[in-house]
XYZ file of C-alpha atoms in Angstrom:
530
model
C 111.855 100.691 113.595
C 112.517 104.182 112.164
C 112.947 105.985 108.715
C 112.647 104.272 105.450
C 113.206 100.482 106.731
C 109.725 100.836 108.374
C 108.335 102.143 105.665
C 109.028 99.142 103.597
C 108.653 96.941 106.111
C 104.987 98.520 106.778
C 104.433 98.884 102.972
C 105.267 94.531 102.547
C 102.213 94.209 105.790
C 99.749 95.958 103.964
C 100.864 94.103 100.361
C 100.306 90.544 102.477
C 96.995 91.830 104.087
C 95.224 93.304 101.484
C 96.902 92.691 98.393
C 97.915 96.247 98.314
C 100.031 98.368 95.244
C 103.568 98.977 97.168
C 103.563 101.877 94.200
C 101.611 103.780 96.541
C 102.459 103.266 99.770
C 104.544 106.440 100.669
C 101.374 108.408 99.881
C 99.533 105.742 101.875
C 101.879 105.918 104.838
C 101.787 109.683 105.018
C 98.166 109.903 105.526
C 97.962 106.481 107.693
C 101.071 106.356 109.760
C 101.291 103.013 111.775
C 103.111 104.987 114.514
C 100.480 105.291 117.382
C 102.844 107.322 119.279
C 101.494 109.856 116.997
C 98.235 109.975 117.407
C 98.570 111.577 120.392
C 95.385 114.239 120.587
C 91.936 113.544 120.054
C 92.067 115.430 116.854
C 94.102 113.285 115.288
C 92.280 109.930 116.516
C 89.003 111.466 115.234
C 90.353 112.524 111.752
C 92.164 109.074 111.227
C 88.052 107.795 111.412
C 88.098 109.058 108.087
C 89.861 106.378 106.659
C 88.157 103.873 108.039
C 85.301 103.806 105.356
C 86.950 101.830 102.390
C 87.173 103.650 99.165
C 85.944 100.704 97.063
C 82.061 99.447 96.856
C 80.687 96.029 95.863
C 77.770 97.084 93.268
C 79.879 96.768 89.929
C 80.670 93.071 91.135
C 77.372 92.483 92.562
C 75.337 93.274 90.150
C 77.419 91.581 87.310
C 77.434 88.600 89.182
C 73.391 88.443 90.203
C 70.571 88.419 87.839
C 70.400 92.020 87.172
C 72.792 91.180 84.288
C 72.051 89.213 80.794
C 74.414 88.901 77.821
C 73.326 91.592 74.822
C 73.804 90.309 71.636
C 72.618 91.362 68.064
C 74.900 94.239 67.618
C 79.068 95.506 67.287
C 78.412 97.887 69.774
C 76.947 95.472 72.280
C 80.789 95.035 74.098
C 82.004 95.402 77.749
C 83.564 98.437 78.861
C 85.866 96.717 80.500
C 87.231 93.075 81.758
C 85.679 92.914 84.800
C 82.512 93.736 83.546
C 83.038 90.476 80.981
C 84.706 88.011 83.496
C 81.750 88.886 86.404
C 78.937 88.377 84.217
C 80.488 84.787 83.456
C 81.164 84.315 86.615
C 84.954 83.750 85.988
C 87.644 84.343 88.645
C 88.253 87.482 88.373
C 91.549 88.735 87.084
C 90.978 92.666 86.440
C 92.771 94.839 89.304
C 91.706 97.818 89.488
C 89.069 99.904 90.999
C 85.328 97.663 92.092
C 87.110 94.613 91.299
C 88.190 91.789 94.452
C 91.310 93.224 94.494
C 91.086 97.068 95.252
C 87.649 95.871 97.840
C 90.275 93.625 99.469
C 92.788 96.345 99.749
C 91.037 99.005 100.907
C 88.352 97.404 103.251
C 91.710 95.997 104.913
C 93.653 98.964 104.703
C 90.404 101.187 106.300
C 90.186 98.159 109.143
C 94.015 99.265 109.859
C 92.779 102.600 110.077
C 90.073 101.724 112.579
C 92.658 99.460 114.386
C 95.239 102.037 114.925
C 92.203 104.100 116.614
C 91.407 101.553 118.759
C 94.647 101.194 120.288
C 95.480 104.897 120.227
C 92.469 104.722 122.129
C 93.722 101.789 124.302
C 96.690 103.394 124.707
C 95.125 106.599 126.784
C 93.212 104.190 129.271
C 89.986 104.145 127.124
C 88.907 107.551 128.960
C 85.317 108.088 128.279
C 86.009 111.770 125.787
C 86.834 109.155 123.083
C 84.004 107.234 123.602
C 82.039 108.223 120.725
C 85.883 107.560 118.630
C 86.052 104.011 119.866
C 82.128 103.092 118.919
C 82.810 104.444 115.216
C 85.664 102.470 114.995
C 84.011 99.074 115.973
C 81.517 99.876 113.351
C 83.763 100.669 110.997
C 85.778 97.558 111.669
C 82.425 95.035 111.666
C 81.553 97.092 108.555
C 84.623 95.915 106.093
C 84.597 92.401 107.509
C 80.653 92.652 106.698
C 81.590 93.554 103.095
C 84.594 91.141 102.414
C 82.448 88.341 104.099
C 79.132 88.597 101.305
C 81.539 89.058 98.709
C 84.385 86.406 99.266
C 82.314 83.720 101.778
C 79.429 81.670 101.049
C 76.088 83.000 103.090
C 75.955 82.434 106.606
C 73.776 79.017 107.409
C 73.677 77.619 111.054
C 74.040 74.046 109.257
C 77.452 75.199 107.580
C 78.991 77.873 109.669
C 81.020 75.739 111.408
C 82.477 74.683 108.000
C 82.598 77.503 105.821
C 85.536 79.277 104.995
C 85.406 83.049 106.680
C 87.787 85.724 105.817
C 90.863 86.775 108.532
C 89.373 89.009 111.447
C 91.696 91.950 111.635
C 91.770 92.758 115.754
C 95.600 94.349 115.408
C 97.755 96.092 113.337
C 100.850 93.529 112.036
C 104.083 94.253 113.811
C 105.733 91.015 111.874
C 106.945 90.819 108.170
C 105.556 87.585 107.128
C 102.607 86.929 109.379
C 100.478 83.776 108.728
C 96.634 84.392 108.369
C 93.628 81.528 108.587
C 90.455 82.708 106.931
C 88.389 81.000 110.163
C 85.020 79.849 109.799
C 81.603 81.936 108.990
C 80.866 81.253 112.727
C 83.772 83.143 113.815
C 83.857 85.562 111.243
C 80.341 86.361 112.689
C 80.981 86.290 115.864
C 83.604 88.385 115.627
C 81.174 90.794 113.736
C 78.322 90.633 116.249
C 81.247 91.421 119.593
C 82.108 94.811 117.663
C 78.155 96.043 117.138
C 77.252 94.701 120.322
C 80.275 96.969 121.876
C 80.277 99.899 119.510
C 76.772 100.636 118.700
C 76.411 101.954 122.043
C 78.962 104.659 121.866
C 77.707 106.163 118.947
C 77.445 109.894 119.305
C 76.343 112.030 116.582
C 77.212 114.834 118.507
C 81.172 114.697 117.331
C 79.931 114.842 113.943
C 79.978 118.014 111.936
C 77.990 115.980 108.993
C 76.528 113.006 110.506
C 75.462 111.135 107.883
C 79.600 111.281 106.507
C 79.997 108.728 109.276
C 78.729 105.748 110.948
C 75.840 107.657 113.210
C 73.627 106.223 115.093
C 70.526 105.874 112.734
C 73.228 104.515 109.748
C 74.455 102.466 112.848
C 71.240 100.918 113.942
C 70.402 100.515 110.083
C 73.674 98.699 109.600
C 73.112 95.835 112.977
C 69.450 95.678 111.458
C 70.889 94.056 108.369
C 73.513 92.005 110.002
C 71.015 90.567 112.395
C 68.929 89.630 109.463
C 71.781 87.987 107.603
C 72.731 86.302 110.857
C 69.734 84.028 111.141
C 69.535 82.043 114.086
C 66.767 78.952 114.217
C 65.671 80.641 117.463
C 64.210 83.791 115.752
C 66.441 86.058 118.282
C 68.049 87.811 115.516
C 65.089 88.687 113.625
C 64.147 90.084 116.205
C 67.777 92.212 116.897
C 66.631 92.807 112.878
C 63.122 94.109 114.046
C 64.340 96.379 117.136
C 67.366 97.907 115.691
C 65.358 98.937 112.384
C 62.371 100.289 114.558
C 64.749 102.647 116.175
C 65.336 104.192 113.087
C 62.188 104.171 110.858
C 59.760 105.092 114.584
C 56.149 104.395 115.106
C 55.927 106.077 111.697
C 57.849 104.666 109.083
C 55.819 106.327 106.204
C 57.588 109.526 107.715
C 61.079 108.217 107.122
C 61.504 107.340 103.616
C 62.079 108.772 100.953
C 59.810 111.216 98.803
C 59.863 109.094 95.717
C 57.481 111.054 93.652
C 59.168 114.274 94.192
C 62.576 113.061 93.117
C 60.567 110.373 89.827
C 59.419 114.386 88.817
C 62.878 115.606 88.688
C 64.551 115.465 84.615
C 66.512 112.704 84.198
C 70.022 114.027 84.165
C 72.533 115.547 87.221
C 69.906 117.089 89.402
C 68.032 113.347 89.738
C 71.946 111.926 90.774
C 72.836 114.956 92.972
C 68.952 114.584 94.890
C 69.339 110.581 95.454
C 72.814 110.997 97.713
C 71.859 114.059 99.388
C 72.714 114.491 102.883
C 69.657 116.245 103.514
C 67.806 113.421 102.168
C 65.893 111.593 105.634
C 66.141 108.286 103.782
C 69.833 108.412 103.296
C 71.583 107.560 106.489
C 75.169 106.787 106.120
C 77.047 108.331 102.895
C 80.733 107.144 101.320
C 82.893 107.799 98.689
C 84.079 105.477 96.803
C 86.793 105.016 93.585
C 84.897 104.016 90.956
C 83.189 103.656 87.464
C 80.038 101.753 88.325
C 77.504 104.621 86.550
C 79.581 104.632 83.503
C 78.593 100.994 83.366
C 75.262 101.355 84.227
C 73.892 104.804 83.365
C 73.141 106.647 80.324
C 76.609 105.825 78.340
C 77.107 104.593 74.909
C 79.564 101.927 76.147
C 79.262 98.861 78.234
C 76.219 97.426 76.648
C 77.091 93.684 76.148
C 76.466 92.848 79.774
C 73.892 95.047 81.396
C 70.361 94.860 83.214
C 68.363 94.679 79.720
C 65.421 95.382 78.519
C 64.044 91.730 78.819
C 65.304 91.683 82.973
C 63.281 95.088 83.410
C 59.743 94.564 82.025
C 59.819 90.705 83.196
C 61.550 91.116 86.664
C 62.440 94.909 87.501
C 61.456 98.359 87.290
C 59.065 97.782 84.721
C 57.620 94.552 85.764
C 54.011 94.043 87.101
C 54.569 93.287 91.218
C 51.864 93.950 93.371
C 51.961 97.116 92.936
C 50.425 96.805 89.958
C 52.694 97.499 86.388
C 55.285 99.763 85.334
C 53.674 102.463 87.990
C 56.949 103.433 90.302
C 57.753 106.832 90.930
C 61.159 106.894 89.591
C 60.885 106.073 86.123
C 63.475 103.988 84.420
C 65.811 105.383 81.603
C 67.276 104.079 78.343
C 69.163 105.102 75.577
C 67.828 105.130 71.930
C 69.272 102.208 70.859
C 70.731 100.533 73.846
C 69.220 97.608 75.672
C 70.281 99.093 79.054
C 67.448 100.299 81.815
C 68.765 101.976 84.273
C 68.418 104.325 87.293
C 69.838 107.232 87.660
C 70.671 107.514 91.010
C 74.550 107.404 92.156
C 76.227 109.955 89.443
C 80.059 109.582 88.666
C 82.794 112.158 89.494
C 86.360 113.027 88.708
C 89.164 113.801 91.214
C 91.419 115.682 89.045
C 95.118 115.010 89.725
C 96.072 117.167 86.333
C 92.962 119.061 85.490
C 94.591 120.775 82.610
C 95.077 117.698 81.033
C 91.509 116.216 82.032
C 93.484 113.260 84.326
C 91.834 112.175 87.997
C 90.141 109.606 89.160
C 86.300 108.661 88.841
C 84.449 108.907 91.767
C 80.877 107.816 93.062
C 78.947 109.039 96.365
C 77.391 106.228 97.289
C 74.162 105.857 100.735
C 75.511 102.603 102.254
C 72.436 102.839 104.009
C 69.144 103.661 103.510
C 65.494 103.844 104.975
C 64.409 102.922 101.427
C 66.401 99.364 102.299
C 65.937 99.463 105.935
C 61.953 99.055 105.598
C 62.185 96.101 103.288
C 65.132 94.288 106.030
C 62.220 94.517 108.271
C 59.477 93.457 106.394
C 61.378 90.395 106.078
C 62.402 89.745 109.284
C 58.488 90.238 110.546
C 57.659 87.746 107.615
C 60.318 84.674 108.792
C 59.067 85.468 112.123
C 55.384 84.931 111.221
C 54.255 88.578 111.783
C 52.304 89.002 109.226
C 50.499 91.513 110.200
C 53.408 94.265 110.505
C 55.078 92.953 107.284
C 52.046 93.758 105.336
C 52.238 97.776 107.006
C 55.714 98.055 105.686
C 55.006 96.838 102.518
C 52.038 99.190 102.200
C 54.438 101.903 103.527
C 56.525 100.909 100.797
C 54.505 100.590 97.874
C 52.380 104.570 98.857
C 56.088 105.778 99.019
C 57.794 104.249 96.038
C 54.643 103.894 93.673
C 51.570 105.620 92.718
C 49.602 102.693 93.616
C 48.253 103.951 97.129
C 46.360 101.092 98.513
C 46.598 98.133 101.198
C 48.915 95.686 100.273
C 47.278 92.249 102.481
C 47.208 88.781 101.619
C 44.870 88.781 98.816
C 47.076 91.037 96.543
C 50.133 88.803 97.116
C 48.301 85.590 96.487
C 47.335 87.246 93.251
C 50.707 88.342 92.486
C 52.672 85.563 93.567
C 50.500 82.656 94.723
C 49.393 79.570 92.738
C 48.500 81.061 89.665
C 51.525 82.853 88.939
C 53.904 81.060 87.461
C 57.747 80.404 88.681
C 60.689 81.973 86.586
C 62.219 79.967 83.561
C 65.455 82.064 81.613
C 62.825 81.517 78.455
C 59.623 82.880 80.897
C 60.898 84.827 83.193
C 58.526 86.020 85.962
C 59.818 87.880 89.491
C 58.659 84.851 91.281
C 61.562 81.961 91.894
C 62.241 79.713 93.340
C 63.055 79.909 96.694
C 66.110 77.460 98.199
C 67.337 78.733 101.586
C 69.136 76.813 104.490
C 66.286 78.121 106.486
C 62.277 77.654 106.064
C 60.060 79.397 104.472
C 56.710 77.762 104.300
C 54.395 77.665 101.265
C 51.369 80.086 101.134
C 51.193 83.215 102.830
C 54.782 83.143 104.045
C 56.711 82.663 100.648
C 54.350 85.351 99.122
C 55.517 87.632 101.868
C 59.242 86.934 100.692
C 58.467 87.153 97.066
C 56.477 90.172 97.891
C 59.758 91.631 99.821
C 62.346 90.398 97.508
C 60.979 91.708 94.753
C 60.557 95.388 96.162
C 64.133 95.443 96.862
C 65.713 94.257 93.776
C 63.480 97.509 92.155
C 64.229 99.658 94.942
C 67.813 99.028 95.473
C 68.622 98.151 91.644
C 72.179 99.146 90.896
C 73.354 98.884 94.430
C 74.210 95.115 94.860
C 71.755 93.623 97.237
C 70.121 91.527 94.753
C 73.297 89.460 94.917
C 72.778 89.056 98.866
C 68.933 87.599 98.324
C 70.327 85.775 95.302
C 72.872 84.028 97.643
C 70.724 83.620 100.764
C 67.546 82.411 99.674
C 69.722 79.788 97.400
C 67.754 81.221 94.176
C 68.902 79.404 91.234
C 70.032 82.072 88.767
C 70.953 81.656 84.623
C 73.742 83.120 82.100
C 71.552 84.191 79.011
C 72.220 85.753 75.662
C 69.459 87.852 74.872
C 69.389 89.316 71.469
C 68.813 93.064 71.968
C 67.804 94.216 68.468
C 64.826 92.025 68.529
C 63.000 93.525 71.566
C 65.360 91.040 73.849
C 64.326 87.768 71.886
C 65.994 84.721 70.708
C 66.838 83.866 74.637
C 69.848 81.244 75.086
C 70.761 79.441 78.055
C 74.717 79.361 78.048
C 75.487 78.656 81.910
C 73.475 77.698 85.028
C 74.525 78.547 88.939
C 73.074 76.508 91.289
C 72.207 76.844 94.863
C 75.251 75.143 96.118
C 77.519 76.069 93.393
C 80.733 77.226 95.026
C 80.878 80.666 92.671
C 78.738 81.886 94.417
C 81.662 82.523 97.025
C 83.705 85.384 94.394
C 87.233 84.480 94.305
C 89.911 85.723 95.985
C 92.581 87.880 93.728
C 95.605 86.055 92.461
C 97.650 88.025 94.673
C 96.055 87.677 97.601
C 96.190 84.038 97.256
C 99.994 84.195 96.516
C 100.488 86.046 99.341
C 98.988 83.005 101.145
C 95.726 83.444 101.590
C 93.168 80.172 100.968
C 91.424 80.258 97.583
C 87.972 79.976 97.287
C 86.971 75.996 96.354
C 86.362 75.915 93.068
């Protein structure tokens, strides 16, 4: 297959895998070529790694779709900035096509799987000599990586009682040598599975020592941190995983974690503004492990911008449930303070800055761009304090919530039993859209018992939907602990009153699975049940 007849017929693969714009696929096919022939050095097998980290990120969607995000009303100005903003909040299926939307995450998580693919079997190829070692295991993690992401975004949770049943998302092992090949979706058991085989094989290999920046690929801390989370999302009823969870994240955060994260109160003292953005995604940063690039405008949604206030994280969502809510780490005493515009009902963190890629910088034209830590210590902790809690460590969850709470608030005590009873035991009240408190209820496929254990997980889930606001994990905890979330218009020119209840999502409501695209459906892919 030579010249421009593989070029189209290469172009029509990538269109049935991923969705993709054809528009583009020259440009696409001269920096990915799907001859392996060519990628005959080791150079060019270790700068093809490079497009194996997909271009789009999850956050926009995430956090649109958890319940960092209420309706504004009260005002003209309280609009989206754009369509997926509106139909993600409502939890529509979405029809917007462009950049942090289902249909670019699609495309590019499957087009950077190609990329990792075509290493593989470059690597294959040679007789898998042990040199490209190093190539192969940041492939596999690549690979496990964009099914990861496609899988919390497109698939219901992972449950033992349901994995059998639920719909997965096609496992990419090869690159398509047919024009019209068929895919099944599989189940979440094989979709995990298939996961778990590429850590288990790759995370071995990893060798920071190929790496001229480390932390621009998947090295063996961001590695480690990455299996740490899968393992926890992977719960077995045997506690193994956990304690995968447990090992991998000790390898990273040491017998001091305190050490390893991030100095909060230096950065909460820096001015709001570009120095706060360009300090968070540092490479130099110890708490930031793996950094990516990604096409987007998530911080012109979220940040410091006159637009995009009709669905935001609002002023109500903040001082009941966020940033500025009283956890037990007392009230409204974190390091990094919380912005807002005079005027706007949007809090917000400023921590993941937008850029431009100018493509015509005369005439101000490029695309916006966002650096974006994958992976964190400032996560990492908080993945272990909740595996130590479902295994009944109690002991060692409470140390990395302490660690936690001296690093991320002023508050530099013990955190123990007695300040989680008061903050979430008995007396404090569960979450209603019209009384919201951080403590909900808690649904999961798994148990959690009452009393010490379920303040632990309030007590964890609550640190990392402040911690990692703006960053999409709250959508993860939303999903698997089955937390029953609302649809509220909140009228921000009246200090967030005059609360409505418009739309409920259950535990088991299938929405919670995001839609597939309409053309990745046409191109005969199986639609999420709706």
């Amino acid at each position: 297959m030579k010249g421009n007849l593989r070029k189209y017929l290469v172009c029509l693969l990538f269109s049935l895998i991923g969705g993709g714009l054809l528009t583009a696929c020259d440009d696409y096919l001269d920096v990915l070529p799907d001859n392996r022939a060519e990628l005959d050095t080791d150079t060019k097998i270790t700068e093809l790694l490079v497009d194996a980290y997909p271009l789009t990120n999850p956050f926009l969607m995430s956090e649109m779709y958890s319940d960092n995000t209420d309706h504004c009303t009260g005002s003209s100005s309280y609009t989206a900035y754009q369509t997926l903003e509106e139909e993600a909040a409502n939890w529509r299926d979405i029809t917007w096509k462009n950049q942090d939307g289902p249909y670019a995450l699609w495309e590019h998580c499957y087009k950077s799987i190609a990329a990792a693919n075509n290493v593989l079997i470059a690597i294959d190829e040679q007789g898998h000599p042990e040199r490209l070692n190093a190539q192969r295991g940041e492939a596999l993690l690549c690979r496990a990586y964009c099914h990861f992401l496609l899988g919390n975004i497109f698939c219901l949770p992972y449950s033992e009682r349901t994995c059998h049943e639920a719909m997965g998302i096609p496992y990419m092992k090869t690159t398509e040598t047919t024009v019209s090949p068929s895919y099944s979706r599989g189940t979440m058991a094989e979709l995990y599975e298939n996961i778990a085989a590429d850590i288990d094989e790759g995370l071995p290999l990893i060798n920071d020592n190929i790496y001229t920046v480390p932390k621009y690929h998947f090295n063996m801390r961001a590695a480690y941190a990455f299996a740490a989370r899968f393992y926890l999302y992977y719960m077995k009823g045997d506690g193994s995983n956990l304690d995968r969870c447990i090992e991998y994240a000790t390898r990273v955060l040491t017998s001091q974690p305190a050490d390893m994260l991030r100095d909060w109160k230096t950065l909460g003292s820096i001015a709001l503004g570009s120095a706060s953005y360009n300090t968070f995604i540092n490479a130099s940063d110890k708490a930031n492990l793996l950094i990516i690039t990604s096409n987007s405008y998530w911080e012109w949604v979220y940040g410091p911008t006159a637009v995009a206030k009709g669905y935001c994280h609002s002023t109500k969502i903040s001082q009941t449930e966020t940033i500025q809510s009283t956890g037990f780490w007392g009230s409204q005493n974190t390091y990094f303070a919380a912005g807002q515009m005079s005027g706007s009902p949007k809090i917000y963190m400023l921590k993941m800055g937008q850029y431009v890629e100018y493509t015509d910088i005369v005439n101000g034209i490029g695309y916006p761009r966002m650096i974006v830590p994958a992976f964190t210590t400032d996560a990492l902790i908080l993945d272990r304090a909740e595996a130590y809690a479902l295994k009944g460590d109690y002991e060692h969850a409470y140390a990395d919530l302490t660690a936690w709470m001296n690093a991320f608030t002023s508050n530099q005590g013990i955190v123990d039993a007695a300040s989680l009873r008061t903050a979430y035991g008995n007396q404090k009240a569960y979450y209603t859209p019209t009384s919201p408190t951080p403590k909900k209820r808690l649904n999961p496929d798994f148990t959690v018992t009452e009393g010490e254990q379920e303040n632990l997980i309030h007590a964890v889930l609550h640190a990392r939907r402040v911690t990692c606001l703006h960053e999409g994990l709250r959508w993860q905890d939303v999903k698997r602990y089955g937390i029953e979330i609302y649809r509220r218009n909140v009228d921000g020119t009246l200090g967030d009153g005059n609360i409505t209840v418009y739309d409920t999502m259950t535990k088991d409501d299938p929405r919670r699975a995001i839609q597939l695209h309409e053309y990745v459906i046409n191109a005969g892919i199986t639609a999420n049940p709706r």
